[in-house]
Amino acid sequence: MRPKRTFTIRNLLAVVILLCIVLSGARFAVYRHLASTQLEELLAGNQEMELSHWVAEYQQRRLICSDEHVLEYMASRMRNANFDRYDTDNGVSYEFTFCLCDGAPYSLSAYVDAERFSLAVPSAKPVEGFWPTHDIRLTAPIPNRVAEIFEFLNAPWEEVGGLVLIVEDDRRFRYEYDARLHMRNPPGSQVSKLTAQSND
């Protein structure tokens, strides 16, 4: 009788674990759908949609931005997005993750150059999953902090490979080094210089 009871308990534990996994997946799907809807509303011009966080990854670097003024400017430009595909050869590819009003994260493919960026919004049915659907211009006057961020995103990997740029409210830009970012390539030439400056 005891072995049978143990088997029953194991079955019960397995069911509980499976249920937790299913509920966790369902919760993630709900949050992703909510974040997707909010991003679409922002790109359609909704003034109530705001960005609370922005992360850009790939190209052997990472940006983490929570600066309120930078995010306000980015949101203002995104509200004026053009639903317009253009040649991806004109930009550097990234994955952007935006957190909107309720903090739900949403990741999508992006392309960046000096004065604009584009997003491949899945609900806009891009030709391919990574192909841009929305073109966003950084119109003048571009705030200095925004210009510096886009300089970092457009810099050659030989210069900034391995760097994490952290941009927070009213604080000096902070750089950290993450060896995983530049893989088997050598670290960027600016790694020592920029990390030393940010730690002064």
XYZ file of N, CA, C and O in Angstrom:
800
model
N 0.821 -1.222 0.000
C 0.000 0.000 0.000
C 0.849 1.263 0.000
O 0.558 2.222 -0.683
N 1.931 1.259 0.743
C 2.754 2.466 0.843
C 3.374 2.862 -0.496
O 3.342 4.024 -0.875
N 3.943 1.873 -1.269
C 4.473 2.253 -2.585
C 3.409 2.877 -3.479
O 3.680 3.808 -4.208
N 2.195 2.380 -3.423
C 1.118 2.952 -4.230
C 0.841 4.395 -3.843
O 0.627 5.262 -4.681
N 0.854 4.697 -2.540
C 0.638 6.057 -2.056
C 1.755 6.975 -2.552
O 1.510 8.097 -2.977
N 3.006 6.478 -2.517
C 4.130 7.271 -3.008
C 3.951 7.594 -4.486
O 4.187 8.712 -4.924
N 3.507 6.599 -5.257
C 3.272 6.811 -6.680
C 2.200 7.880 -6.896
O 2.317 8.733 -7.756
N 1.177 7.855 -6.082
C 0.098 8.837 -6.181
C 0.612 10.241 -5.863
O 0.271 11.209 -6.543
N 1.425 10.345 -4.852
C 1.994 11.638 -4.484
C 2.882 12.163 -5.612
O 2.835 13.351 -5.949
N 3.657 11.255 -6.203
C 4.497 11.679 -7.324
C 3.654 12.186 -8.484
O 3.974 13.180 -9.136
N 2.566 11.461 -8.768
C 1.663 11.905 -9.832
C 1.082 13.279 -9.526
O 0.971 14.138 -10.401
N 0.696 13.477 -8.281
C 0.119 14.754 -7.867
C 1.134 15.883 -8.023
O 0.812 16.964 -8.535
N 2.369 15.611 -7.619
C 3.420 16.613 -7.764
C 3.667 16.950 -9.235
O 3.849 18.118 -9.605
N 3.661 15.910 -10.065
C 3.870 16.126 -11.496
C 2.760 16.994 -12.088
O 3.008 17.890 -12.898
N 1.512 16.729 -11.668
C 0.378 17.515 -12.153
C 0.490 18.967 -11.695
O 0.248 19.900 -12.468
N 0.886 19.175 -10.432
C 1.035 20.529 -9.900
C 2.123 21.280 -10.660
O 1.941 22.443 -11.046
N 3.253 20.621 -10.904
C 4.352 21.258 -11.641
C 3.918 21.595 -13.062
O 4.177 22.701 -13.557
N 3.245 20.663 -13.717
C 2.764 20.900 -15.079
C 1.771 22.053 -15.113
O 1.826 22.913 -16.000
N 0.889 22.109 -14.132
C -0.091 23.189 -14.047
C 0.600 24.533 -13.867
O 0.217 25.532 -14.486
N 1.632 24.572 -13.026
C 2.394 25.815 -12.810
C 3.058 26.278 -14.104
O 3.063 27.473 -14.412
N 3.607 25.327 -14.863
C 4.249 25.672 -16.133
C 3.227 26.233 -17.119
O 3.465 27.244 -17.782
N 2.069 25.578 -17.201
C 1.017 26.034 -18.118
C 0.527 27.427 -17.739
O 0.378 28.307 -18.590
N 0.275 27.645 -16.438
C -0.195 28.956 -15.973
C 0.849 30.035 -16.207
O 0.520 31.163 -16.583
N 2.123 29.683 -15.980
C 3.204 30.641 -16.221
C 3.273 31.023 -17.694
O 3.418 32.194 -18.047
N 3.142 30.019 -18.571
C 3.144 30.288 -20.004
C 1.956 31.134 -20.426
O 2.094 32.040 -21.251
N 0.792 30.853 -19.859
C -0.404 31.625 -20.183
C -0.263 33.072 -19.724
O -0.642 34.009 -20.439
N 0.306 33.239 -18.545
C 0.516 34.599 -18.022
C 1.466 35.367 -18.922
O 1.236 36.533 -19.230
N 2.564 34.707 -19.354
C 3.514 35.355 -20.262
C 2.826 35.762 -21.565
O 3.045 36.857 -22.080
N 1.988 34.868 -22.115
C 1.288 35.162 -23.369
C 0.358 36.358 -23.210
O 0.272 37.212 -24.098
N -0.331 36.446 -22.067
C -1.236 37.575 -21.808
C -0.445 38.881 -21.726
O -0.823 39.891 -22.330
N 0.670 38.856 -20.987
C 1.494 40.061 -20.855
C 2.075 40.474 -22.205
O 2.128 41.661 -22.533
N 2.519 39.499 -22.990
C 3.087 39.828 -24.300
C 2.024 40.434 -25.208
O 2.288 41.393 -25.926
N 0.821 39.871 -25.181
C -0.260 40.427 -26.002
C -0.588 41.851 -25.560
O -0.790 42.741 -26.397
N -0.637 42.069 -24.241
C -0.918 43.408 -23.720
C 0.160 44.391 -24.150
O -0.133 45.500 -24.613
N 1.426 43.988 -24.016
C 2.525 44.870 -24.403
C 2.497 45.145 -25.901
O 2.750 46.277 -26.343
N 2.173 44.126 -26.705
C 2.063 44.307 -28.150
C 0.984 45.322 -28.498
O 1.183 46.212 -29.335
N -0.162 45.203 -27.838
C -1.271 46.136 -28.078
C -0.882 47.558 -27.697
O -1.171 48.514 -28.428
N -0.209 47.708 -26.564
C 0.210 49.039 -26.130
C 1.217 49.648 -27.098
O 1.155 50.842 -27.405
N 2.152 48.831 -27.598
C 3.128 49.332 -28.559
C 2.443 49.776 -29.847
O 2.768 50.834 -30.406
N 1.487 48.999 -30.308
C 0.739 49.375 -31.509
C 0.017 50.703 -31.299
O -0.011 51.555 -32.205
N -0.557 50.895 -30.125
C -1.260 52.147 -29.840
C -0.282 53.320 -29.805
O -0.597 54.414 -30.290
N 0.885 53.109 -29.225
C 1.898 54.167 -29.204
C 2.298 54.548 -30.626
O 2.342 55.732 -30.975
N 2.554 53.546 -31.473
C 2.949 53.813 -32.855
C 1.819 54.447 -33.664
O 2.072 55.090 -34.685
N 0.583 54.265 -33.199
C -0.567 54.874 -33.872
C -0.827 56.296 -33.373
O -1.746 56.962 -33.844
N -0.026 56.758 -32.391
C -0.139 58.139 -31.931
C -0.827 58.348 -30.603
O -1.076 59.487 -30.208
N -1.146 57.267 -29.885
C -1.839 57.390 -28.597
C -0.961 58.122 -27.582
O 0.108 57.646 -27.204
N -1.436 59.287 -27.109
C -0.673 60.112 -26.176
C -0.593 59.508 -24.778
O 0.253 59.906 -23.980
N -1.457 58.572 -24.480
C -1.463 57.970 -23.142
C -0.425 56.865 -22.992
O -0.091 56.475 -21.871
N 0.084 56.357 -24.096
C 1.083 55.294 -24.044
C 2.470 55.900 -23.812
O 2.889 56.801 -24.540
N 3.158 55.421 -22.807
C 4.493 55.920 -22.464
C 5.467 54.755 -22.338
O 5.077 53.633 -22.010
N 6.745 55.039 -22.565
C 7.792 54.046 -22.358
C 8.341 54.179 -20.945
O 8.592 55.284 -20.473
N 8.548 53.056 -20.275
C 9.134 53.084 -18.936
C 10.542 52.488 -18.911
O 11.278 52.667 -17.948
N 10.917 51.785 -19.993
C 12.230 51.136 -20.039
C 12.527 50.752 -21.481
O 11.606 50.465 -22.249
N 13.824 50.736 -21.819
C 14.221 50.375 -23.182
C 15.561 49.653 -23.125
O 16.504 50.130 -22.487
N 15.625 48.501 -23.763
C 16.871 47.738 -23.853
C 17.139 47.445 -25.320
O 16.233 47.063 -26.065
N 18.392 47.666 -25.744
C 18.827 47.311 -27.093
C 19.967 46.310 -26.965
O 20.907 46.539 -26.190
N 19.886 45.211 -27.699
C 20.912 44.171 -27.614
C 21.337 43.704 -29.000
O 20.627 43.881 -29.966
N 22.499 43.083 -29.031
C 23.205 42.537 -30.198
C 24.308 43.514 -30.592
O 24.532 44.521 -29.917
N 24.975 43.202 -31.702
C 26.136 43.977 -32.165
C 27.222 44.062 -31.084
O 27.930 45.049 -30.965
N 27.299 43.025 -30.252
C 28.337 42.892 -29.233
C 28.291 44.013 -28.183
O 29.302 44.373 -27.592
N 27.104 44.549 -27.960
C 26.913 45.602 -26.956
C 25.488 45.543 -26.436
O 24.640 44.858 -26.989
N 25.220 46.294 -25.372
C 23.874 46.355 -24.813
C 23.611 47.773 -24.300
O 24.482 48.404 -23.703
N 22.399 48.239 -24.513
C 21.935 49.515 -23.950
C 20.814 49.221 -22.972
O 19.901 48.456 -23.287
N 20.886 49.847 -21.794
C 19.801 49.752 -20.810
C 19.418 51.179 -20.451
O 20.219 51.911 -19.854
N 18.234 51.598 -20.823
C 17.827 52.997 -20.639
C 16.537 53.104 -19.835
O 15.510 52.537 -20.211
N 16.618 53.851 -18.734
C 15.422 54.166 -17.945
C 15.303 55.673 -17.741
O 14.515 56.122 -16.908
N 16.085 56.452 -18.485
C 16.074 57.909 -18.366
C 14.737 58.468 -18.868
O 14.369 58.283 -20.031
N 14.041 59.142 -18.001
C 12.688 59.625 -18.311
C 12.674 60.546 -19.527
O 11.797 60.445 -20.387
N 13.648 61.459 -19.621
C 13.658 62.424 -20.720
C 13.964 61.752 -22.062
O 13.369 62.090 -23.090
N 14.886 60.799 -22.043
C 15.194 60.054 -23.262
C 13.962 59.275 -23.711
O 13.588 59.290 -24.888
N 13.298 58.612 -22.768
C 12.129 57.800 -23.111
C 10.965 58.666 -23.588
O 10.214 58.258 -24.486
N 10.818 59.848 -23.022
C 9.769 60.769 -23.488
C 10.016 61.167 -24.938
O 9.093 61.209 -25.759
N 11.277 61.476 -25.248
C 11.613 61.851 -26.636
C 11.374 60.674 -27.575
O 10.772 60.836 -28.640
N 11.840 59.484 -27.174
C 11.641 58.300 -28.014
C 10.158 58.038 -28.264
O 9.741 57.765 -29.388
N 9.355 58.131 -27.214
C 7.912 57.903 -27.356
C 7.286 58.941 -28.283
O 6.423 58.604 -29.110
N 7.729 60.201 -28.165
C 7.174 61.253 -29.023
C 7.476 60.980 -30.490
O 6.645 61.222 -31.369
N 8.677 60.468 -30.769
C 9.022 60.143 -32.150
C 8.260 58.904 -32.631
O 7.842 58.839 -33.787
N 8.068 57.944 -31.743
C 7.358 56.725 -32.131
C 5.896 57.008 -32.438
O 5.282 56.322 -33.255
N 5.330 58.021 -31.796
C 3.941 58.388 -32.090
C 3.797 58.941 -33.511
O 2.682 59.016 -34.032
N 4.910 59.359 -34.089
C 4.897 59.908 -35.447
C 5.521 58.931 -36.450
O 6.048 59.347 -37.481
N 5.488 57.662 -36.128
C 6.100 56.649 -36.994
C 5.420 56.599 -38.350
O 4.211 56.809 -38.463
N 6.214 56.341 -39.369
C 5.683 56.113 -40.709
C 5.569 54.615 -40.940
O 6.527 53.870 -40.695
N 4.407 54.199 -41.384
C 4.223 52.792 -41.735
C 4.848 52.614 -43.113
O 4.209 52.760 -44.133
N 6.160 52.347 -43.107
C 6.907 52.424 -44.354
C 8.119 51.511 -44.292
O 9.035 51.748 -43.525
N 8.148 50.480 -45.091
C 9.318 49.605 -45.129
C 10.435 50.288 -45.913
O 10.179 50.981 -46.885
N 11.650 50.037 -45.499
C 12.769 50.549 -46.276
C 13.916 49.561 -46.208
O 13.904 48.606 -45.450
N 14.928 49.790 -47.013
C 16.034 48.841 -47.174
C 16.798 48.659 -45.872
O 17.338 49.607 -45.308
N 16.877 47.417 -45.405
C 17.561 47.158 -44.139
C 19.064 47.349 -44.236
O 19.742 47.402 -43.222
N 19.599 47.467 -45.462
C 21.032 47.708 -45.597
C 21.418 49.085 -45.064
O 22.600 49.366 -44.851
N 20.431 49.946 -44.847
C 20.703 51.292 -44.344
C 20.803 51.357 -42.831
O 20.953 52.438 -42.270
N 20.724 50.243 -42.154
C 20.742 50.283 -40.692
C 21.479 49.104 -40.081
O 21.782 48.120 -40.749
N 21.776 49.247 -38.786
C 22.420 48.196 -38.003
C 21.322 47.443 -37.266
O 20.451 48.060 -36.645
N 21.362 46.118 -37.305
C 20.271 45.338 -36.714
C 20.440 45.161 -35.212
O 21.552 44.965 -34.715
N 19.311 45.224 -34.496
C 19.263 45.046 -33.048
C 17.986 44.308 -32.668
O 17.060 44.179 -33.481
N 17.938 43.910 -31.410
C 16.672 43.533 -30.798
C 16.353 44.608 -29.769
O 17.151 44.858 -28.868
N 15.232 45.268 -29.938
C 14.771 46.262 -28.968
C 13.726 45.611 -28.072
O 12.848 44.892 -28.551
N 13.836 45.875 -26.782
C 12.798 45.471 -25.835
C 12.265 46.727 -25.175
O 13.030 47.478 -24.560
N 10.975 46.968 -25.334
C 10.322 48.127 -24.721
C 9.415 47.656 -23.593
O 8.701 46.662 -23.735
N 9.446 48.385 -22.483
C 8.441 48.228 -21.436
C 7.567 49.465 -21.491
O 8.075 50.585 -21.470
N 6.264 49.245 -21.566
C 5.352 50.367 -21.653
C 4.672 50.610 -20.313
O 5.228 50.283 -19.265
N 3.493 51.168 -20.337
C 2.819 51.689 -19.144
C 2.850 50.750 -17.945
O 3.186 51.161 -16.835
N 2.485 49.493 -18.140
C 2.385 48.590 -17.000
C 3.645 47.762 -16.792
O 3.679 46.866 -15.966
N 4.700 48.083 -17.554
C 5.969 47.406 -17.357
C 6.111 46.082 -18.070
O 7.130 45.409 -17.921
N 5.118 45.672 -18.858
C 5.222 44.411 -19.590
C 6.226 44.574 -20.728
O 6.123 45.505 -21.523
N 7.235 43.678 -20.829
C 8.255 43.816 -21.876
C 7.775 43.264 -23.214
O 7.020 42.304 -23.268
N 8.239 43.892 -24.279
C 7.921 43.411 -25.626
C 9.159 43.567 -26.496
O 9.695 44.668 -26.630
N 9.631 42.473 -27.097
C 10.855 42.482 -27.895
C 10.529 42.323 -29.375
O 9.616 41.578 -29.738
N 11.290 43.031 -30.214
C 11.107 42.929 -31.644
C 12.376 43.367 -32.359
O 13.243 44.013 -31.770
N 12.492 43.012 -33.618
C 13.664 43.374 -34.411
C 13.643 44.859 -34.719
O 12.582 45.457 -34.939
N 14.846 45.456 -34.750
C 14.966 46.886 -35.029
C 16.209 47.133 -35.877
O 17.149 46.335 -35.879
N 16.179 48.244 -36.593
C 17.344 48.701 -37.356
C 17.614 50.149 -36.975
O 16.689 50.941 -36.793
N 18.894 50.483 -36.867
C 19.295 51.791 -36.359
C 20.280 52.428 -37.324
O 21.168 51.753 -37.855
N 20.141 53.732 -37.557
C 21.233 54.513 -38.120
C 21.303 55.823 -37.356
O 20.677 55.955 -36.301
N 22.058 56.798 -37.839
C 22.368 57.985 -37.036
C 21.139 58.821 -36.691
O 21.081 59.424 -35.623
N 20.149 58.861 -37.574
C 19.038 59.781 -37.366
C 17.664 59.111 -37.454
O 16.652 59.789 -37.617
N 17.638 57.815 -37.355
C 16.348 57.131 -37.386
C 16.516 55.696 -36.895
O 17.625 55.179 -36.771
N 15.400 55.067 -36.620
C 15.386 53.641 -36.364
C 14.074 53.093 -36.907
O 13.131 53.837 -37.166
N 14.049 51.804 -37.128
C 12.831 51.177 -37.631
C 12.539 49.941 -36.813
O 13.429 49.354 -36.196
N 11.282 49.551 -36.808
C 10.827 48.396 -36.038
C 10.085 47.426 -36.941
O 9.355 47.841 -37.843
N 10.279 46.148 -36.688
C 9.530 45.104 -37.397
C 8.427 44.618 -36.463
O 8.647 43.749 -35.628
N 7.257 45.218 -36.582
C 6.134 44.918 -35.691
C 5.369 43.714 -36.245
O 4.809 43.796 -37.342
N 5.353 42.597 -35.507
C 4.733 41.367 -36.044
C 3.287 41.548 -36.494
O 2.888 41.004 -37.518
N 2.503 42.321 -35.745
C 1.089 42.474 -36.095
C 0.893 43.252 -37.394
O -0.180 43.210 -37.990
N 1.947 43.975 -37.830
C 1.872 44.719 -39.088
C 2.197 43.838 -40.283
O 2.259 44.314 -41.416
N 2.411 42.541 -40.004
C 2.645 41.544 -41.048
C 3.804 41.935 -41.976
O 3.612 42.180 -43.176
N 5.019 41.974 -41.404
C 6.179 42.255 -42.258
C 6.373 41.159 -43.300
O 5.910 40.029 -43.122
N 7.053 41.517 -44.396
C 7.322 40.545 -45.462
C 8.025 39.328 -44.873
O 7.703 38.191 -45.183
N 9.004 39.559 -44.012
C 9.636 38.520 -43.217
C 9.614 39.012 -41.780
O 9.423 40.199 -41.524
N 9.839 38.112 -40.833
C 9.689 38.473 -39.426
C 10.561 39.613 -38.969
O 10.217 40.344 -38.048
N 11.709 39.792 -39.619
C 12.651 40.824 -39.195
C 12.572 42.075 -40.068
O 13.305 43.030 -39.845
N 11.696 42.089 -41.067
C 11.686 43.194 -42.028
C 10.951 44.411 -41.447
O 9.876 44.271 -40.882
N 11.512 45.623 -41.555
C 10.905 46.811 -40.922
C 9.499 47.116 -41.426
O 9.204 46.973 -42.608
N 8.657 47.534 -40.508
C 7.308 47.971 -40.858
C 7.062 49.433 -40.485
O 6.189 50.076 -41.047
N 7.810 49.948 -39.508
C 7.615 51.319 -39.037
C 8.951 52.060 -39.017
O 9.915 51.598 -38.397
N 8.986 53.192 -39.687
C 10.185 54.024 -39.783
C 10.023 55.217 -38.840
O 9.016 55.928 -38.904
N 10.979 55.420 -37.941
C 10.886 56.487 -36.936
C 12.078 57.431 -37.090
O 13.230 57.008 -36.987
N 11.809 58.688 -37.333
C 12.856 59.693 -37.534
C 13.167 60.418 -36.234
O 12.261 60.788 -35.485
N 14.456 60.654 -35.986
C 14.876 61.440 -34.818
C 15.001 62.894 -35.257
O 16.076 63.382 -35.585
N 13.881 63.596 -35.273
C 13.883 64.965 -35.775
C 14.525 65.926 -34.788
O 14.511 65.721 -33.578
N 15.112 66.986 -35.323
C 15.772 68.008 -34.511
C 14.732 68.785 -33.707
O 13.588 68.942 -34.129
N 15.146 69.304 -32.547
C 16.470 69.122 -31.945
C 16.574 67.756 -31.240
O 15.730 67.436 -30.405
N 17.595 66.985 -31.599
C 17.818 65.688 -30.951
C 18.539 65.933 -29.635
O 19.627 66.529 -29.632
N 17.967 65.556 -28.499
C 18.645 65.769 -27.210
C 20.031 65.127 -27.208
O 20.249 64.086 -27.834
N 20.962 65.775 -26.528
C 22.343 65.284 -26.501
C 22.438 63.830 -26.055
O 23.198 63.040 -26.610
N 21.663 63.483 -25.025
C 21.739 62.112 -24.502
C 21.235 61.098 -25.525
O 21.780 59.994 -25.641
N 20.212 61.466 -26.274
C 19.709 60.583 -27.330
C 20.758 60.432 -28.434
O 21.030 59.319 -28.922
N 21.377 61.569 -28.823
C 22.412 61.520 -29.862
C 23.572 60.631 -29.427
O 24.099 59.842 -30.227
N 23.973 60.717 -28.164
C 25.076 59.897 -27.663
C 24.698 58.413 -27.657
O 25.533 57.548 -27.947
N 23.459 58.117 -27.319
C 23.000 56.723 -27.340
C 23.092 56.161 -28.755
O 23.591 55.051 -28.974
N 22.636 56.928 -29.739
C 22.655 56.436 -31.110
C 24.067 56.385 -31.674
O 24.360 55.558 -32.548
N 24.958 57.230 -31.181
C 26.374 57.103 -31.551
C 26.920 55.772 -31.045
O 27.661 55.085 -31.749
N 26.550 55.410 -29.827
C 26.986 54.136 -29.246
C 26.426 52.964 -30.054
O 27.145 52.006 -30.361
N 25.149 53.038 -30.427
C 24.525 51.946 -31.172
C 25.103 51.814 -32.582
O 25.091 50.718 -33.158
N 25.602 52.915 -33.140
C 26.155 52.890 -34.490
C 27.669 52.722 -34.530
O 28.247 52.583 -35.613
N 28.326 52.741 -33.371
C 29.784 52.633 -33.332
C 30.225 51.244 -33.805
O 29.531 50.249 -33.574
N 31.392 51.144 -34.452
C 31.905 49.827 -34.860
C 32.133 48.931 -33.651
O 32.536 49.401 -32.587
N 31.886 47.633 -33.830
C 32.068 46.715 -32.697
C 33.519 46.680 -32.245
O 33.807 46.400 -31.086
N 34.434 46.986 -33.152
C 35.849 47.000 -32.763
C 36.135 48.039 -31.697
O 37.122 47.952 -30.976
N 35.255 49.041 -31.586
C 35.435 50.093 -30.574
C 34.691 49.778 -29.281
O 35.223 50.000 -28.190
N 33.467 49.285 -29.384
C 32.633 49.178 -28.182
C 32.234 47.746 -27.832
O 31.438 47.544 -26.915
N 32.782 46.762 -28.524
C 32.432 45.373 -28.236
C 32.670 45.016 -26.773
O 33.758 45.220 -26.252
N 31.614 44.505 -26.128
C 31.715 44.133 -24.717
C 31.143 45.151 -23.758
O 31.069 44.890 -22.558
N 30.732 46.314 -24.264
C 30.252 47.371 -23.376
C 28.739 47.324 -23.172
O 27.974 47.021 -24.094
N 28.345 47.659 -21.962
C 26.942 47.857 -21.602
C 26.801 49.327 -21.230
O 27.486 49.802 -20.314
N 25.956 50.056 -21.937
C 25.704 51.466 -21.638
C 24.431 51.558 -20.811
O 23.369 51.105 -21.244
N 24.548 52.162 -19.636
C 23.407 52.303 -18.723
C 23.062 53.780 -18.601
O 23.900 54.599 -18.202
N 21.829 54.127 -18.972
C 21.380 55.521 -18.979
C 20.209 55.652 -18.009
O 19.139 55.081 -18.229
N 20.436 56.405 -16.938
C 19.437 56.579 -15.885
C 19.107 58.057 -15.713
O 19.833 58.927 -16.191
N 18.023 58.335 -15.019
C 17.560 59.713 -14.823
C 18.655 60.613 -14.269
O 19.231 60.341 -13.213
N 18.919 61.704 -14.990
C 19.783 62.785 -14.502
C 21.125 62.296 -13.971
O 21.701 62.889 -13.054
N 21.635 61.228 -14.525
C 22.940 60.722 -14.108
C 23.872 60.638 -15.304
O 23.439 60.519 -16.441
N 25.148 60.697 -15.004
C 26.156 60.535 -16.031
C 26.045 59.136 -16.638
O 25.710 58.172 -15.938
N 26.306 59.031 -17.937
C 26.278 57.721 -18.574
C 27.237 56.781 -17.841
O 28.347 57.155 -17.477
N 26.794 55.550 -17.651
C 27.620 54.571 -16.956
C 27.883 53.395 -17.889
O 26.983 52.922 -18.581
N 29.130 52.958 -17.922
C 29.516 51.826 -18.757
C 29.969 50.668 -17.890
O 30.672 50.860 -16.903
N 29.542 49.471 -18.271
C 30.028 48.252 -17.637
C 30.544 47.333 -18.734
O 30.215 47.498 -19.908
N 31.342 46.378 -18.328
C 31.934 45.441 -19.290
C 31.358 44.053 -19.086
O 31.283 43.563 -17.954
N 30.933 43.431 -20.179
C 30.410 42.071 -20.143
C 31.123 41.273 -21.229
O 30.858 41.452 -22.428
N 32.050 40.413 -20.812
C 32.873 39.661 -21.762
C 32.026 38.791 -22.688
O 32.436 38.490 -23.815
N 30.836 38.385 -22.253
C 29.994 37.520 -23.079
C 29.513 38.227 -24.341
O 29.155 37.584 -25.324
N 29.509 39.553 -24.314
C 28.962 40.299 -25.437
C 29.837 40.237 -26.688
O 29.323 40.304 -27.801
N 31.155 40.162 -26.508
C 32.002 40.164 -27.705
C 32.480 38.762 -28.087
O 33.334 38.593 -28.950
N 31.928 37.754 -27.437
C 32.163 36.355 -27.792
C 33.655 36.065 -27.908
O 34.417 36.360 -27.012
N 34.085 35.537 -29.080
C 35.497 35.190 -29.247
C 36.298 36.326 -29.853
O 37.486 36.191 -30.101
N 35.666 37.447 -30.142
C 36.375 38.605 -30.662
C 37.086 39.332 -29.517
O 36.687 39.211 -28.364
N 38.107 40.120 -29.825
C 38.756 40.898 -28.763
C 37.816 41.985 -28.255
O 36.928 42.433 -28.987
N 37.978 42.440 -27.005
C 37.133 43.532 -26.507
C 37.376 44.801 -27.299
O 38.456 45.005 -27.860
N 36.364 45.657 -27.351
C 36.483 46.911 -28.090
C 37.579 47.806 -27.532
O 37.908 47.751 -26.343
N 38.129 48.649 -28.401
C 39.235 49.519 -28.000
C 38.838 50.528 -26.931
O 39.688 51.047 -26.211
N 37.547 50.827 -26.812
C 37.096 51.819 -25.838
C 36.724 51.217 -24.480
O 36.359 51.943 -23.562
N 36.818 49.905 -24.344
C 36.367 49.261 -23.115
C 37.058 49.832 -21.886
O 36.421 50.301 -20.945
N 38.392 49.837 -21.873
C 39.132 50.322 -20.699
C 38.869 51.797 -20.441
O 38.621 52.216 -19.315
N 38.877 52.582 -21.488
C 38.696 54.033 -21.370
C 37.316 54.384 -20.828
O 37.176 55.147 -19.875
N 36.278 53.807 -21.423
C 34.919 54.187 -21.042
C 34.532 53.634 -19.659
O 33.846 54.315 -18.894
N 34.948 52.425 -19.347
C 34.623 51.901 -18.030
C 35.367 52.663 -16.944
O 34.838 52.875 -15.856
N 36.581 53.115 -17.230
C 37.341 53.906 -16.242
C 36.666 55.260 -16.026
O 36.542 55.732 -14.895
N 36.203 55.894 -17.110
C 35.533 57.197 -16.988
C 34.258 57.090 -16.170
O 33.954 57.938 -15.344
N 33.485 56.029 -16.423
C 32.199 55.904 -15.729
C 32.390 55.570 -14.253
O 31.490 55.763 -13.453
N 33.565 55.066 -13.882
C 33.808 54.734 -12.479
C 34.524 55.836 -11.707
O 34.814 55.690 -10.524
N 34.828 56.947 -12.390
C 35.487 58.088 -11.712
C 34.583 58.700 -10.654
O 33.390 58.773 -10.814
